[in-house]
């Protein structure tokens, strides 16, 4: 099947010459759930593995329990970094005053205090390189990358903080059993609790 025949059948959206914008991300009809915009290209998410689902639940619940009312913990919400980038972190912590209501579909980068990505086989390069670089360039002060430990199968959480001079992340530590950090606020989560989920 040629690209021309696909175009005429309407199965795939044909991108504009300069790529898509964040406005397109919210107005194109029938996009699959959790479609992201990276460098003007639409990125479709593969089905989740159980590890991914459980880690997202564990961190979401742990962050909700750790953080006060001045924060809001969000799952899979688009973060508008610029006109051509609207990634969707697995979990994010935003300022509570950035929440506008139940119909909200995105947050501005300046309202995000922590972005969390749980690495999946189809997203390794994006979660390890592309997204952290873009989050840092947009000024998001904290980033966590979660990998599956090849030996135990449990989560390993890599914690990064933004260096404001270089606009890049600095690796602050790796957590396997418990993540206890003080940014963006005091957080203490028992990572081994994943075994009881």
mmCIF file of C-alpha atoms in Angstrom:
data_model
loop_
_atom_site.group_PDB
_atom_site.id
_atom_site.type_symbol
_atom_site.label_atom_id
_atom_site.label_comp_id
_atom_site.label_asym_id
_atom_site.label_seq_id
_atom_site.Cartn_x
_atom_site.Cartn_y
_atom_site.Cartn_z
ATOM 1 C CA UNK A 1 0.000 0.000 0.000
ATOM 2 C CA UNK A 2 1.463 3.354 -0.965
ATOM 3 C CA UNK A 3 1.413 6.497 1.123
ATOM 4 C CA UNK A 4 -0.880 8.046 -1.485
ATOM 5 C CA UNK A 5 -3.460 5.291 -1.090
ATOM 6 C CA UNK A 6 -3.343 5.584 2.688
ATOM 7 C CA UNK A 7 -3.888 9.328 2.396
ATOM 8 C CA UNK A 8 -6.970 8.830 0.259
ATOM 9 C CA UNK A 9 -8.385 6.175 2.578
ATOM 10 C CA UNK A 10 -8.099 8.605 5.491
ATOM 11 C CA UNK A 11 -6.463 6.073 7.809
ATOM 12 C CA UNK A 12 -3.515 8.242 8.829
ATOM 13 C CA UNK A 13 -3.439 11.995 9.325
ATOM 14 C CA UNK A 14 -1.082 13.735 6.918
ATOM 15 C CA UNK A 15 1.091 16.228 8.819
ATOM 16 C CA UNK A 16 1.414 19.820 7.661
ATOM 17 C CA UNK A 17 4.757 20.751 6.062
ATOM 18 C CA UNK A 18 6.101 22.312 9.295
ATOM 19 C CA UNK A 19 4.679 19.594 11.553
ATOM 20 C CA UNK A 20 1.852 19.704 14.046
ATOM 21 C CA UNK A 21 1.407 22.272 16.805
ATOM 22 C CA UNK A 22 -0.076 21.920 20.279
ATOM 23 C CA UNK A 23 -3.273 23.473 18.914
ATOM 24 C CA UNK A 24 -3.515 20.549 16.475
ATOM 25 C CA UNK A 25 -2.988 18.090 19.318
ATOM 26 C CA UNK A 26 -6.249 19.249 20.899
ATOM 27 C CA UNK A 27 -8.304 19.726 17.730
ATOM 28 C CA UNK A 28 -7.460 16.778 15.451
ATOM 29 C CA UNK A 29 -10.392 14.374 15.540
ATOM 30 C CA UNK A 30 -10.139 10.714 16.584
ATOM 31 C CA UNK A 31 -6.578 10.724 17.929
ATOM 32 C CA UNK A 32 -5.873 7.721 20.165
ATOM 33 C CA UNK A 33 -5.841 8.389 23.920
ATOM 34 C CA UNK A 34 -2.546 9.673 25.323
ATOM 35 C CA UNK A 35 -1.180 10.907 21.975
ATOM 36 C CA UNK A 36 1.868 13.093 22.555
ATOM 37 C CA UNK A 37 3.451 15.819 20.428
ATOM 38 C CA UNK A 38 7.243 15.684 20.172
ATOM 39 C CA UNK A 39 9.034 18.071 17.807
ATOM 40 C CA UNK A 40 5.871 18.571 15.786
ATOM 41 C CA UNK A 41 5.249 14.833 15.339
ATOM 42 C CA UNK A 42 2.401 12.851 16.835
ATOM 43 C CA UNK A 43 3.532 9.951 19.023
ATOM 44 C CA UNK A 44 1.055 7.172 19.735
ATOM 45 C CA UNK A 45 1.446 5.202 22.943
ATOM 46 C CA UNK A 46 1.638 1.400 22.931
ATOM 47 C CA UNK A 47 -0.436 -0.682 25.352
ATOM 48 C CA UNK A 48 0.974 -0.569 28.890
ATOM 49 C CA UNK A 49 2.736 -3.434 30.601
ATOM 50 C CA UNK A 50 1.617 -4.301 34.128
ATOM 51 C CA UNK A 51 4.910 -2.987 35.575
ATOM 52 C CA UNK A 52 4.225 0.434 34.064
ATOM 53 C CA UNK A 53 0.669 0.535 35.387
ATOM 54 C CA UNK A 54 1.658 -0.541 38.918
ATOM 55 C CA UNK A 55 4.552 1.932 39.175
ATOM 56 C CA UNK A 56 2.367 4.807 38.004
ATOM 57 C CA UNK A 57 -0.253 3.860 40.615
ATOM 58 C CA UNK A 58 2.357 3.514 43.365
ATOM 59 C CA UNK A 59 3.953 6.899 42.640
ATOM 60 C CA UNK A 60 0.651 8.692 42.100
ATOM 61 C CA UNK A 61 -0.740 7.434 45.420
ATOM 62 C CA UNK A 62 2.553 8.006 47.257
ATOM 63 C CA UNK A 63 2.869 11.563 45.984
ATOM 64 C CA UNK A 64 -0.757 12.302 46.877
ATOM 65 C CA UNK A 65 -0.082 11.068 50.427
ATOM 66 C CA UNK A 66 3.190 12.989 50.773
ATOM 67 C CA UNK A 67 2.251 16.384 49.371
ATOM 68 C CA UNK A 68 0.158 19.170 50.840
ATOM 69 C CA UNK A 69 -2.788 21.079 49.362
ATOM 70 C CA UNK A 70 -0.554 23.558 47.530
ATOM 71 C CA UNK A 71 0.282 20.744 45.077
ATOM 72 C CA UNK A 72 -1.793 18.659 42.687
ATOM 73 C CA UNK A 73 -0.646 15.241 41.498
ATOM 74 C CA UNK A 74 -1.692 14.456 37.925
ATOM 75 C CA UNK A 75 -1.511 11.356 35.756
ATOM 76 C CA UNK A 76 -1.048 11.362 32.002
ATOM 77 C CA UNK A 77 -1.801 15.053 31.453
ATOM 78 C CA UNK A 78 -0.267 16.977 28.564
ATOM 79 C CA UNK A 79 2.410 19.512 29.484
ATOM 80 C CA UNK A 80 2.770 22.379 27.016
ATOM 81 C CA UNK A 81 6.500 22.981 26.645
ATOM 82 C CA UNK A 82 6.322 25.107 23.498
ATOM 83 C CA UNK A 83 4.289 25.297 20.289
ATOM 84 C CA UNK A 84 5.683 21.998 18.921
ATOM 85 C CA UNK A 85 6.005 19.917 22.089
ATOM 86 C CA UNK A 86 3.207 18.569 24.265
ATOM 87 C CA UNK A 87 4.462 15.420 26.009
ATOM 88 C CA UNK A 88 2.388 13.579 28.567
ATOM 89 C CA UNK A 89 4.384 12.579 31.660
ATOM 90 C CA UNK A 90 3.158 9.427 33.365
ATOM 91 C CA UNK A 91 2.861 11.402 36.611
ATOM 92 C CA UNK A 92 3.416 15.079 37.309
ATOM 93 C CA UNK A 93 3.245 17.379 40.284
ATOM 94 C CA UNK A 94 1.861 20.823 39.519
ATOM 95 C CA UNK A 95 1.014 23.913 41.523
ATOM 96 C CA UNK A 96 -2.544 23.538 42.831
ATOM 97 C CA UNK A 97 -3.411 27.022 41.595
ATOM 98 C CA UNK A 98 -2.737 25.845 38.028
ATOM 99 C CA UNK A 99 -5.740 23.498 38.191
ATOM 100 C CA UNK A 100 -8.666 25.169 36.432
ATOM 101 C CA UNK A 101 -11.363 22.498 36.549
ATOM 102 C CA UNK A 102 -12.565 19.100 35.454
ATOM 103 C CA UNK A 103 -12.405 19.911 31.725
ATOM 104 C CA UNK A 104 -8.718 20.856 31.836
ATOM 105 C CA UNK A 105 -6.574 18.937 29.321
ATOM 106 C CA UNK A 106 -3.079 20.379 29.858
ATOM 107 C CA UNK A 107 -0.704 22.342 32.046
ATOM 108 C CA UNK A 108 1.896 24.959 31.187
ATOM 109 C CA UNK A 109 5.521 23.932 31.777
ATOM 110 C CA UNK A 110 6.023 26.701 34.344
ATOM 111 C CA UNK A 111 3.324 25.148 36.547
ATOM 112 C CA UNK A 112 5.004 21.709 36.623
ATOM 113 C CA UNK A 113 7.356 21.032 39.543
ATOM 114 C CA UNK A 114 8.052 17.344 38.862
ATOM 115 C CA UNK A 115 7.682 15.199 35.745
ATOM 116 C CA UNK A 116 7.902 11.394 36.048
ATOM 117 C CA UNK A 117 8.434 8.978 33.165
ATOM 118 C CA UNK A 118 8.204 5.196 33.564
ATOM 119 C CA UNK A 119 10.322 3.662 30.813
ATOM 120 C CA UNK A 120 8.655 1.145 28.520
ATOM 121 C CA UNK A 121 10.309 -0.816 25.691
ATOM 122 C CA UNK A 122 8.693 1.389 23.035
ATOM 123 C CA UNK A 123 9.609 4.643 24.793
ATOM 124 C CA UNK A 124 13.190 4.053 25.984
ATOM 125 C CA UNK A 125 14.836 6.726 23.834
ATOM 126 C CA UNK A 126 12.101 9.301 24.438
ATOM 127 C CA UNK A 127 12.020 8.709 28.212
ATOM 128 C CA UNK A 128 15.805 8.571 28.687
ATOM 129 C CA UNK A 129 16.907 11.340 26.336
ATOM 130 C CA UNK A 130 14.312 13.331 24.396
ATOM 131 C CA UNK A 131 11.781 14.136 27.105
ATOM 132 C CA UNK A 132 14.280 14.915 29.903
ATOM 133 C CA UNK A 133 16.133 17.322 27.611
ATOM 134 C CA UNK A 134 12.886 19.048 26.689
ATOM 135 C CA UNK A 135 11.612 19.170 30.286
ATOM 136 C CA UNK A 136 14.921 20.702 31.390
ATOM 137 C CA UNK A 137 14.959 23.261 28.578
ATOM 138 C CA UNK A 138 11.407 24.266 29.583
ATOM 139 C CA UNK A 139 12.567 24.826 33.181
ATOM 140 C CA UNK A 140 10.785 21.955 34.956
ATOM 141 C CA UNK A 141 12.842 21.762 38.166
ATOM 142 C CA UNK A 142 12.578 18.027 38.956
ATOM 143 C CA UNK A 143 12.483 14.865 36.857
ATOM 144 C CA UNK A 144 12.253 11.198 37.828
ATOM 145 C CA UNK A 145 12.952 8.359 35.406
ATOM 146 C CA UNK A 146 11.768 4.918 36.509
ATOM 147 C CA UNK A 147 13.294 1.751 35.061
ATOM 148 C CA UNK A 148 12.588 -1.890 35.768
ATOM 149 C CA UNK A 149 15.465 -3.607 37.597
ATOM 150 C CA UNK A 150 16.682 -6.450 35.382
ATOM 151 C CA UNK A 151 17.537 -8.617 38.385
ATOM 152 C CA UNK A 152 14.618 -8.184 40.784
ATOM 153 C CA UNK A 153 11.974 -6.821 38.425
ATOM 154 C CA UNK A 154 11.241 -3.986 40.847
ATOM 155 C CA UNK A 155 11.411 -0.262 40.084
ATOM 156 C CA UNK A 156 14.595 1.805 40.145
ATOM 157 C CA UNK A 157 13.925 5.545 40.386
ATOM 158 C CA UNK A 158 16.542 7.953 39.056
ATOM 159 C CA UNK A 159 16.110 11.429 40.561
ATOM 160 C CA UNK A 160 17.253 14.538 38.690
ATOM 161 C CA UNK A 161 17.272 18.234 39.575
ATOM 162 C CA UNK A 162 17.556 21.111 37.139
ATOM 163 C CA UNK A 163 20.796 23.076 36.967
ATOM 164 C CA UNK A 164 19.426 26.540 36.144
ATOM 165 C CA UNK A 165 22.705 27.701 34.584
ATOM 166 C CA UNK A 166 22.983 24.910 32.025
ATOM 167 C CA UNK A 167 19.230 24.159 31.724
ATOM 168 C CA UNK A 168 20.072 20.468 32.068
ATOM 169 C CA UNK A 169 19.373 17.858 34.720
ATOM 170 C CA UNK A 170 21.888 16.669 37.303
ATOM 171 C CA UNK A 171 21.542 13.089 38.578
ATOM 172 C CA UNK A 172 20.907 13.299 42.328
ATOM 173 C CA UNK A 173 20.491 9.641 43.177
ATOM 174 C CA UNK A 174 19.006 6.246 42.508
ATOM 175 C CA UNK A 175 16.311 4.724 44.748
ATOM 176 C CA UNK A 176 15.240 1.075 44.877
ATOM 177 C CA UNK A 177 13.460 0.364 48.175
ATOM 178 C CA UNK A 178 12.343 3.818 49.285
ATOM 179 C CA UNK A 179 12.381 7.222 47.663
ATOM 180 C CA UNK A 180 12.964 9.931 50.224
ATOM 181 C CA UNK A 181 13.663 13.382 48.785
ATOM 182 C CA UNK A 182 12.977 17.001 49.724
ATOM 183 C CA UNK A 183 12.169 18.443 46.283
ATOM 184 C CA UNK A 184 9.729 19.639 45.121
ATOM 185 C CA UNK A 185 8.681 19.086 48.775
ATOM 186 C CA UNK A 186 9.372 16.388 51.383
ATOM 187 C CA UNK A 187 8.415 13.055 49.798
ATOM 188 C CA UNK A 188 8.732 9.578 51.293
ATOM 189 C CA UNK A 189 7.412 6.584 49.332
ATOM 190 C CA UNK A 190 7.979 2.895 50.090
ATOM 191 C CA UNK A 191 8.881 1.569 46.646
ATOM 192 C CA UNK A 192 8.717 -2.057 47.835
ATOM 193 C CA UNK A 193 4.959 -1.563 48.316
ATOM 194 C CA UNK A 194 4.639 -2.389 44.615
ATOM 195 C CA UNK A 195 4.798 -6.049 45.672
ATOM 196 C CA UNK A 196 1.496 -5.694 47.518
ATOM 197 C CA UNK A 197 -0.414 -3.987 44.701
#
